[in-house]
Structures are given as structure tokens and as C-alpha cells.
Amino acid sequence: MKPQVQSEHRVINGLSYLSVIFMPVGFPLLVLITAAFTQLAPDVTRSARHALILQLLPFICFIVLAFSIGGISLFTSVNGRFLAGSGLIIGAALVLLSVVLYLYNIYRAIRIFAA
């Protein structure tokens, strides 16, 4: 599905995704806060919201991983090797997810700039 981006909003939409390089989470959040107080186009708000979710997802996954491994180790008598191995496997999967989302943000920015 090709996003409908107006030509005058192309820069701010692309920067929302590209901000994963220079200001992750901050720039899309700033655009959303600005959109709450002004009349920005719906495509700007949609792109900023989507970029914010894509940039917050890896952070939320790592928080859930830390609490789940800590909770498993505190409240169960699971073997330490099993806990370390499963934590390593899940951590590697989350790092892979983070890299994929990072590259996807850059891909989306390039696609918007090229449109």
C-alpha cells in the first residue's frame, strides 16, 4: 500500500522516519505534540504516529524481556543455564527485530523522499 503523501509535507513525513538516526522517538513525538495544538495535515500525523510506534517497539520489547527474565529467575526454581540460554536466544531475536525496524524506518524515509 503506497502512502498518500502531499508534496509539501514530504520533508516532515520523511524526517519522522529518518529521525531514527539522529533523534529517535523525539522528533515524531514533537511532531505529534505540534499536531495536537495546530492544524497539521492528516498524513503528517499518521506518518509521525507510525514512526513513533516503529521506534518505540524495540525499546518496549527489551523492557518486557528484562522483566520477564527477572521474574522467571525470582519466582521459579529454573536452572540458571536454561535461563541464560533462553535469555540469550530471546535477546538475539530482539536485536534482530531492532535492526530490521531500524532499516525499515530508513526504507520508509527513502520511499517518501523518492515519491
mmCIF file of N, CA and C in Angstrom:
data_model
loop_
_atom_site.group_PDB
_atom_site.id
_atom_site.type_symbol
_atom_site.label_atom_id
_atom_site.label_comp_id
_atom_site.label_asym_id
_atom_site.label_seq_id
_atom_site.Cartn_x
_atom_site.Cartn_y
_atom_site.Cartn_z
ATOM 1 N N MET A 1 0.837 -1.168 0.000
ATOM 2 C CA MET A 1 0.000 0.000 0.000
ATOM 3 C C MET A 1 0.887 1.237 0.000
ATOM 4 N N LYS A 2 0.731 2.068 -0.993
ATOM 5 C CA LYS A 2 1.539 3.275 -1.108
ATOM 6 C C LYS A 2 0.907 4.394 -0.283
ATOM 7 N N PRO A 3 1.677 5.009 0.630
ATOM 8 C CA PRO A 3 1.096 6.071 1.442
ATOM 9 C C PRO A 3 0.806 7.314 0.610
ATOM 10 N N GLN A 4 -0.303 7.965 0.922
ATOM 11 C CA GLN A 4 -0.670 9.195 0.241
ATOM 12 C C GLN A 4 0.004 10.357 0.948
ATOM 13 N N VAL A 5 1.055 10.890 0.339
ATOM 14 C CA VAL A 5 1.826 11.974 0.933
ATOM 15 C C VAL A 5 1.749 13.176 0.010
ATOM 16 N N GLN A 6 1.329 14.303 0.555
ATOM 17 C CA GLN A 6 1.302 15.525 -0.221
ATOM 18 C C GLN A 6 2.726 16.029 -0.383
ATOM 19 N N SER A 7 2.992 16.664 -1.519
ATOM 20 C CA SER A 7 4.369 17.067 -1.817
ATOM 21 C C SER A 7 4.897 18.093 -0.826
ATOM 22 N N GLU A 8 4.044 18.944 -0.279
ATOM 23 C CA GLU A 8 4.536 19.937 0.660
ATOM 24 C C GLU A 8 4.816 19.360 2.049
ATOM 25 N N HIS A 9 4.341 18.174 2.312
ATOM 26 C CA HIS A 9 4.574 17.532 3.603
ATOM 27 C C HIS A 9 5.619 16.416 3.525
ATOM 28 N N ARG A 10 6.217 16.250 2.377
ATOM 29 C CA ARG A 10 7.150 15.153 2.157
ATOM 30 C C ARG A 10 8.355 15.227 3.106
ATOM 31 N N VAL A 11 8.882 16.416 3.327
ATOM 32 C CA VAL A 11 10.079 16.558 4.161
ATOM 33 C C VAL A 11 9.793 16.166 5.610
ATOM 34 N N ILE A 12 8.715 16.681 6.173
ATOM 35 C CA ILE A 12 8.427 16.378 7.577
ATOM 36 C C ILE A 12 8.035 14.917 7.762
ATOM 37 N N ASN A 13 7.344 14.338 6.778
ATOM 38 C CA ASN A 13 6.998 12.917 6.861
ATOM 39 C C ASN A 13 8.247 12.042 6.776
ATOM 40 N N GLY A 14 9.131 12.379 5.848
ATOM 41 C CA GLY A 14 10.367 11.612 5.716
ATOM 42 C C GLY A 14 11.261 11.751 6.937
ATOM 43 N N LEU A 15 11.329 12.963 7.493
ATOM 44 C CA LEU A 15 12.154 13.169 8.684
ATOM 45 C C LEU A 15 11.608 12.435 9.904
ATOM 46 N N SER A 16 10.297 12.219 9.945
ATOM 47 C CA SER A 16 9.731 11.445 11.055
ATOM 48 C C SER A 16 10.301 10.033 11.072
ATOM 49 N N TYR A 17 10.438 9.436 9.904
ATOM 50 C CA TYR A 17 11.024 8.095 9.823
ATOM 51 C C TYR A 17 12.542 8.134 9.934
ATOM 52 N N LEU A 18 13.156 9.119 9.304
ATOM 53 C CA LEU A 18 14.612 9.212 9.291
ATOM 54 C C LEU A 18 15.173 9.632 10.647
ATOM 55 N N SER A 19 14.325 10.112 11.526
ATOM 56 C CA SER A 19 14.789 10.537 12.847
ATOM 57 C C SER A 19 15.311 9.377 13.683
ATOM 58 N N VAL A 20 15.120 8.157 13.223
ATOM 59 C CA VAL A 20 15.682 7.006 13.931
ATOM 60 C C VAL A 20 17.201 7.107 13.976
ATOM 61 N N ILE A 21 17.789 7.877 13.066
ATOM 62 C CA ILE A 21 19.238 8.050 13.025
ATOM 63 C C ILE A 21 19.691 9.142 13.983
ATOM 64 N N PHE A 22 19.003 10.288 13.973
ATOM 65 C CA PHE A 22 19.512 11.429 14.718
ATOM 66 C C PHE A 22 18.733 11.765 15.984
ATOM 67 N N MET A 23 17.468 11.440 16.080
ATOM 68 C CA MET A 23 16.670 11.766 17.263
ATOM 69 C C MET A 23 15.517 10.780 17.399
ATOM 70 N N PRO A 24 15.827 9.516 17.715
ATOM 71 C CA PRO A 24 14.752 8.524 17.784
ATOM 72 C C PRO A 24 13.718 8.897 18.842
ATOM 73 N N VAL A 25 12.506 8.658 18.537
ATOM 74 C CA VAL A 25 11.326 8.885 19.363
ATOM 75 C C VAL A 25 11.063 10.382 19.565
ATOM 76 N N GLY A 26 12.087 11.188 19.683
ATOM 77 C CA GLY A 26 11.912 12.606 19.983
ATOM 78 C C GLY A 26 11.241 13.389 18.871
ATOM 79 N N PHE A 27 11.704 13.238 17.655
ATOM 80 C CA PHE A 27 11.153 14.016 16.549
ATOM 81 C C PHE A 27 9.709 13.636 16.233
ATOM 82 N N PRO A 28 9.365 12.335 16.107
ATOM 83 C CA PRO A 28 7.948 12.024 15.864
ATOM 84 C C PRO A 28 7.050 12.476 17.017
ATOM 85 N N LEU A 29 7.557 12.400 18.237
ATOM 86 C CA LEU A 29 6.775 12.858 19.385
ATOM 87 C C LEU A 29 6.577 14.369 19.314
ATOM 88 N N LEU A 30 7.600 15.090 18.921
ATOM 89 C CA LEU A 30 7.498 16.540 18.755
ATOM 90 C C LEU A 30 6.489 16.900 17.668
ATOM 91 N N VAL A 31 6.485 16.152 16.589
ATOM 92 C CA VAL A 31 5.518 16.398 15.512
ATOM 93 C C VAL A 31 4.101 16.113 16.003
ATOM 94 N N LEU A 32 3.916 15.047 16.772
ATOM 95 C CA LEU A 32 2.579 14.733 17.297
ATOM 96 C C LEU A 32 2.101 15.785 18.296
ATOM 97 N N ILE A 33 3.005 16.283 19.140
ATOM 98 C CA ILE A 33 2.628 17.329 20.090
ATOM 99 C C ILE A 33 2.261 18.606 19.332
ATOM 100 N N THR A 34 3.037 18.928 18.311
ATOM 101 C CA THR A 34 2.730 20.095 17.487
ATOM 102 C C THR A 34 1.395 19.912 16.772
ATOM 103 N N ALA A 35 1.112 18.716 16.325
ATOM 104 C CA ALA A 35 -0.153 18.445 15.629
ATOM 105 C C ALA A 35 -1.342 18.578 16.565
ATOM 106 N N ALA A 36 -1.135 18.350 17.853
ATOM 107 C CA ALA A 36 -2.229 18.474 18.808
ATOM 108 C C ALA A 36 -2.652 19.932 18.987
ATOM 109 N N PHE A 37 -1.728 20.858 18.805
ATOM 110 C CA PHE A 37 -2.027 22.265 19.035
ATOM 111 C C PHE A 37 -2.224 23.078 17.750
ATOM 112 N N THR A 38 -1.925 22.487 16.608
ATOM 113 C CA THR A 38 -2.097 23.179 15.334
ATOM 114 C C THR A 38 -2.879 22.286 14.384
ATOM 115 N N GLN A 39 -3.200 22.828 13.242
ATOM 116 C CA GLN A 39 -3.926 22.069 12.229
ATOM 117 C C GLN A 39 -2.943 21.527 11.195
ATOM 118 N N LEU A 40 -2.320 20.396 11.513
ATOM 119 C CA LEU A 40 -1.447 19.739 10.541
ATOM 120 C C LEU A 40 -2.277 18.775 9.706
ATOM 121 N N ALA A 41 -1.783 18.467 8.544
ATOM 122 C CA ALA A 41 -2.490 17.551 7.648
ATOM 123 C C ALA A 41 -2.534 16.151 8.263
ATOM 124 N N PRO A 42 -3.562 15.381 7.937
ATOM 125 C CA PRO A 42 -3.682 14.028 8.496
ATOM 126 C C PRO A 42 -2.527 13.111 8.105
ATOM 127 N N ASP A 43 -1.933 13.318 6.929
ATOM 128 C CA ASP A 43 -0.822 12.454 6.539
ATOM 129 C C ASP A 43 0.416 12.705 7.394
ATOM 130 N N VAL A 44 0.609 13.926 7.865
ATOM 131 C CA VAL A 44 1.735 14.231 8.747
ATOM 132 C C VAL A 44 1.543 13.538 10.093
ATOM 133 N N THR A 45 0.354 13.632 10.633
ATOM 134 C CA THR A 45 0.064 12.985 11.916
ATOM 135 C C THR A 45 0.178 11.471 11.802
ATOM 136 N N ARG A 46 -0.338 10.915 10.714
ATOM 137 C CA ARG A 46 -0.285 9.474 10.519
ATOM 138 C C ARG A 46 1.154 8.982 10.403
ATOM 139 N N SER A 47 1.976 9.694 9.628
ATOM 140 C CA SER A 47 3.380 9.294 9.475
ATOM 141 C C SER A 47 4.132 9.415 10.795
ATOM 142 N N ALA A 48 3.892 10.482 11.546
ATOM 143 C CA ALA A 48 4.574 10.658 12.837
ATOM 144 C C ALA A 48 4.153 9.580 13.822
ATOM 145 N N ARG A 49 2.874 9.242 13.850
ATOM 146 C CA ARG A 49 2.395 8.204 14.769
ATOM 147 C C ARG A 49 2.996 6.841 14.403
ATOM 148 N N HIS A 50 3.039 6.549 13.112
ATOM 149 C CA HIS A 50 3.590 5.277 12.654
ATOM 150 C C HIS A 50 5.088 5.193 12.953
ATOM 151 N N ALA A 51 5.811 6.288 12.717
ATOM 152 C CA ALA A 51 7.244 6.315 13.005
ATOM 153 C C ALA A 51 7.502 6.173 14.499
ATOM 154 N N LEU A 52 6.680 6.811 15.321
ATOM 155 C CA LEU A 52 6.840 6.706 16.774
ATOM 156 C C LEU A 52 6.638 5.274 17.246
ATOM 157 N N ILE A 53 5.637 4.613 16.725
ATOM 158 C CA ILE A 53 5.390 3.218 17.109
ATOM 159 C C ILE A 53 6.549 2.327 16.666
ATOM 160 N N LEU A 54 7.028 2.530 15.438
ATOM 161 C CA LEU A 54 8.144 1.721 14.947
ATOM 162 C C LEU A 54 9.419 1.953 15.750
ATOM 163 N N GLN A 55 9.596 3.151 16.291
ATOM 164 C CA GLN A 55 10.801 3.447 17.047
ATOM 165 C C GLN A 55 10.674 3.054 18.512
ATOM 166 N N LEU A 56 9.459 2.975 19.044
ATOM 167 C CA LEU A 56 9.252 2.561 20.431
ATOM 168 C C LEU A 56 9.199 1.046 20.600
ATOM 169 N N LEU A 57 8.837 0.335 19.563
ATOM 170 C CA LEU A 57 8.652 -1.110 19.654
ATOM 171 C C LEU A 57 9.878 -1.873 20.160
ATOM 172 N N PRO A 58 11.095 -1.617 19.662
ATOM 173 C CA PRO A 58 12.250 -2.348 20.204
ATOM 174 C C PRO A 58 12.508 -2.048 21.679
ATOM 175 N N PHE A 59 12.312 -0.802 22.089
ATOM 176 C CA PHE A 59 12.513 -0.432 23.488
ATOM 177 C C PHE A 59 11.525 -1.162 24.391
ATOM 178 N N ILE A 60 10.282 -1.215 23.988
ATOM 179 C CA ILE A 60 9.263 -1.910 24.778
ATOM 180 C C ILE A 60 9.573 -3.401 24.856
ATOM 181 N N CYS A 61 10.030 -3.989 23.767
ATOM 182 C CA CYS A 61 10.379 -5.414 23.760
ATOM 183 C C CYS A 61 11.525 -5.708 24.723
ATOM 184 N N PHE A 62 12.532 -4.843 24.763
ATOM 185 C CA PHE A 62 13.647 -5.068 25.679
ATOM 186 C C PHE A 62 13.226 -4.905 27.133
ATOM 187 N N ILE A 63 12.329 -3.989 27.428
ATOM 188 C CA ILE A 63 11.815 -3.836 28.790
ATOM 189 C C ILE A 63 11.048 -5.090 29.204
ATOM 190 N N VAL A 64 10.207 -5.591 28.322
ATOM 191 C CA VAL A 64 9.451 -6.816 28.615
ATOM 192 C C VAL A 64 10.408 -7.990 28.815
ATOM 193 N N LEU A 65 11.447 -8.089 28.006
ATOM 194 C CA LEU A 65 12.437 -9.153 28.150
ATOM 195 C C LEU A 65 13.123 -9.081 29.503
ATOM 196 N N ALA A 66 13.532 -7.898 29.912
ATOM 197 C CA ALA A 66 14.233 -7.752 31.189
ATOM 198 C C ALA A 66 13.339 -8.137 32.360
ATOM 199 N N PHE A 67 12.105 -7.680 32.346
ATOM 200 C CA PHE A 67 11.208 -8.022 33.437
ATOM 201 C C PHE A 67 10.815 -9.490 33.431
ATOM 202 N N SER A 68 10.658 -10.069 32.254
ATOM 203 C CA SER A 68 10.259 -11.476 32.203
ATOM 204 C C SER A 68 11.397 -12.385 32.676
ATOM 205 N N ILE A 69 12.625 -12.103 32.273
ATOM 206 C CA ILE A 69 13.750 -12.929 32.728
ATOM 207 C C ILE A 69 13.971 -12.736 34.221
ATOM 208 N N GLY A 70 13.843 -11.493 34.686
ATOM 209 C CA GLY A 70 13.972 -11.251 36.120
ATOM 210 C C GLY A 70 12.878 -11.928 36.914
ATOM 211 N N GLY A 71 11.660 -11.882 36.410
ATOM 212 C CA GLY A 71 10.548 -12.540 37.094
ATOM 213 C C GLY A 71 10.689 -14.044 37.104
ATOM 214 N N ILE A 72 11.156 -14.615 36.014
ATOM 215 C CA ILE A 72 11.352 -16.066 35.960
ATOM 216 C C ILE A 72 12.417 -16.485 36.966
ATOM 217 N N SER A 73 13.483 -15.712 37.051
ATOM 218 C CA SER A 73 14.564 -16.099 37.959
ATOM 219 C C SER A 73 14.174 -15.896 39.418
ATOM 220 N N LEU A 74 13.314 -14.942 39.726
ATOM 221 C CA LEU A 74 12.935 -14.687 41.111
ATOM 222 C C LEU A 74 11.873 -15.654 41.629
ATOM 223 N N PHE A 75 10.895 -15.964 40.811
ATOM 224 C CA PHE A 75 9.731 -16.684 41.291
ATOM 225 C C PHE A 75 9.692 -18.159 40.918
ATOM 226 N N THR A 76 10.698 -18.659 40.252
ATOM 227 C CA THR A 76 10.743 -20.073 39.913
ATOM 228 C C THR A 76 12.109 -20.627 40.267
ATOM 229 N N SER A 77 12.189 -21.917 40.253
ATOM 230 C CA SER A 77 13.478 -22.557 40.519
ATOM 231 C C SER A 77 14.048 -23.110 39.211
ATOM 232 N N VAL A 78 14.049 -22.291 38.196
ATOM 233 C CA VAL A 78 14.557 -22.691 36.893
ATOM 234 C C VAL A 78 16.072 -22.730 36.943
ATOM 235 N N ASN A 79 16.633 -23.710 36.260
ATOM 236 C CA ASN A 79 18.069 -23.860 36.182
ATOM 237 C C ASN A 79 18.692 -22.597 35.562
ATOM 238 N N GLY A 80 19.823 -22.156 36.091
ATOM 239 C CA GLY A 80 20.484 -20.945 35.615
ATOM 240 C C GLY A 80 20.927 -21.046 34.176
ATOM 241 N N ARG A 81 21.361 -22.231 33.745
ATOM 242 C CA ARG A 81 21.788 -22.388 32.351
ATOM 243 C C ARG A 81 20.624 -22.224 31.388
ATOM 244 N N PHE A 82 19.492 -22.793 31.773
ATOM 245 C CA PHE A 82 18.303 -22.659 30.929
ATOM 246 C C PHE A 82 17.891 -21.196 30.826
ATOM 247 N N LEU A 83 17.931 -20.517 31.949
ATOM 248 C CA LEU A 83 17.550 -19.108 31.977
ATOM 249 C C LEU A 83 18.501 -18.267 31.135
ATOM 250 N N ALA A 84 19.789 -18.523 31.246
ATOM 251 C CA ALA A 84 20.772 -17.774 30.464
ATOM 252 C C ALA A 84 20.636 -18.091 28.976
ATOM 253 N N GLY A 85 20.420 -19.345 28.652
ATOM 254 C CA GLY A 85 20.271 -19.728 27.248
ATOM 255 C C GLY A 85 19.030 -19.153 26.618
ATOM 256 N N SER A 86 17.921 -19.234 27.328
ATOM 257 C CA SER A 86 16.685 -18.680 26.765
ATOM 258 C C SER A 86 16.769 -17.164 26.677
ATOM 259 N N GLY A 87 17.404 -16.539 27.661
ATOM 260 C CA GLY A 87 17.571 -15.088 27.606
ATOM 261 C C GLY A 87 18.442 -14.669 26.441
ATOM 262 N N LEU A 88 19.474 -15.453 26.165
ATOM 263 C CA LEU A 88 20.365 -15.164 25.042
ATOM 264 C C LEU A 88 19.641 -15.307 23.708
ATOM 265 N N ILE A 89 18.850 -16.339 23.571
ATOM 266 C CA ILE A 89 18.113 -16.567 22.324
ATOM 267 C C ILE A 89 17.060 -15.476 22.113
ATOM 268 N N ILE A 90 16.315 -15.166 23.156
ATOM 269 C CA ILE A 90 15.294 -14.130 23.030
ATOM 270 C C ILE A 90 15.946 -12.768 22.803
ATOM 271 N N GLY A 91 17.050 -12.500 23.486
ATOM 272 C CA GLY A 91 17.769 -11.245 23.289
ATOM 273 C C GLY A 91 18.287 -11.102 21.872
ATOM 274 N N ALA A 92 18.816 -12.191 21.304
ATOM 275 C CA ALA A 92 19.304 -12.152 19.928
ATOM 276 C C ALA A 92 18.146 -11.898 18.959
ATOM 277 N N ALA A 93 17.004 -12.508 19.218
ATOM 278 C CA ALA A 93 15.835 -12.274 18.361
ATOM 279 C C ALA A 93 15.382 -10.818 18.452
ATOM 280 N N LEU A 94 15.443 -10.232 19.643
ATOM 281 C CA LEU A 94 15.042 -8.836 19.797
ATOM 282 C C LEU A 94 16.040 -7.882 19.145
ATOM 283 N N VAL A 95 17.316 -8.217 19.190
ATOM 284 C CA VAL A 95 18.316 -7.397 18.494
ATOM 285 C C VAL A 95 18.067 -7.466 16.993
ATOM 286 N N LEU A 96 17.757 -8.639 16.484
ATOM 287 C CA LEU A 96 17.443 -8.784 15.064
ATOM 288 C C LEU A 96 16.199 -7.974 14.703
ATOM 289 N N LEU A 97 15.178 -8.016 15.558
ATOM 290 C CA LEU A 97 13.971 -7.226 15.342
ATOM 291 C C LEU A 97 14.301 -5.735 15.326
ATOM 292 N N SER A 98 15.165 -5.293 16.223
ATOM 293 C CA SER A 98 15.542 -3.878 16.282
ATOM 294 C C SER A 98 16.269 -3.443 15.018
ATOM 295 N N VAL A 99 17.159 -4.273 14.524
ATOM 296 C CA VAL A 99 17.894 -3.946 13.293
ATOM 297 C C VAL A 99 16.931 -3.888 12.106
ATOM 298 N N VAL A 100 16.012 -4.822 12.044
ATOM 299 C CA VAL A 100 15.036 -4.836 10.952
ATOM 300 C C VAL A 100 14.161 -3.581 11.008
ATOM 301 N N LEU A 101 13.703 -3.192 12.188
ATOM 302 C CA LEU A 101 12.878 -1.994 12.313
ATOM 303 C C LEU A 101 13.670 -0.728 12.000
ATOM 304 N N TYR A 102 14.943 -0.699 12.365
ATOM 305 C CA TYR A 102 15.820 0.430 12.043
ATOM 306 C C TYR A 102 15.940 0.592 10.528
ATOM 307 N N LEU A 103 16.196 -0.510 9.848
ATOM 308 C CA LEU A 103 16.314 -0.473 8.393
ATOM 309 C C LEU A 103 14.977 -0.163 7.728
ATOM 310 N N TYR A 104 13.891 -0.635 8.312
ATOM 311 C CA TYR A 104 12.571 -0.361 7.758
ATOM 312 C C TYR A 104 12.235 1.132 7.862
ATOM 313 N N ASN A 105 12.623 1.771 8.968
ATOM 314 C CA ASN A 105 12.419 3.207 9.102
ATOM 315 C C ASN A 105 13.174 3.967 8.018
ATOM 316 N N ILE A 106 14.405 3.580 7.765
ATOM 317 C CA ILE A 106 15.198 4.235 6.728
ATOM 318 C C ILE A 106 14.576 3.981 5.348
ATOM 319 N N TYR A 107 14.097 2.766 5.119
ATOM 320 C CA TYR A 107 13.435 2.439 3.853
ATOM 321 C C TYR A 107 12.199 3.307 3.649
ATOM 322 N N ARG A 108 11.389 3.459 4.685
ATOM 323 C CA ARG A 108 10.185 4.281 4.577
ATOM 324 C C ARG A 108 10.527 5.737 4.263
ATOM 325 N N ALA A 109 11.590 6.261 4.899
ATOM 326 C CA ALA A 109 12.003 7.642 4.644
ATOM 327 C C ALA A 109 12.450 7.816 3.198
ATOM 328 N N ILE A 110 13.236 6.892 2.707
ATOM 329 C CA ILE A 110 13.702 6.969 1.312
ATOM 330 C C ILE A 110 12.520 6.877 0.352
ATOM 331 N N ARG A 111 11.582 6.009 0.670
ATOM 332 C CA ARG A 111 10.403 5.857 -0.189
ATOM 333 C C ARG A 111 9.559 7.132 -0.231
ATOM 334 N N ILE A 112 9.439 7.807 0.901
ATOM 335 C CA ILE A 112 8.680 9.058 0.935
ATOM 336 C C ILE A 112 9.424 10.160 0.185
ATOM 337 N N PHE A 113 10.739 10.245 0.395
ATOM 338 C CA PHE A 113 11.528 11.273 -0.299
ATOM 339 C C PHE A 113 11.544 11.051 -1.810
ATOM 340 N N ALA A 114 11.514 9.797 -2.246
ATOM 341 C CA ALA A 114 11.581 9.487 -3.672
ATOM 342 C C ALA A 114 10.241 9.638 -4.375
ATOM 343 N N ALA A 115 9.155 9.657 -3.601
ATOM 344 C CA ALA A 115 7.808 9.745 -4.207
ATOM 345 C C ALA A 115 7.558 11.079 -4.862
#
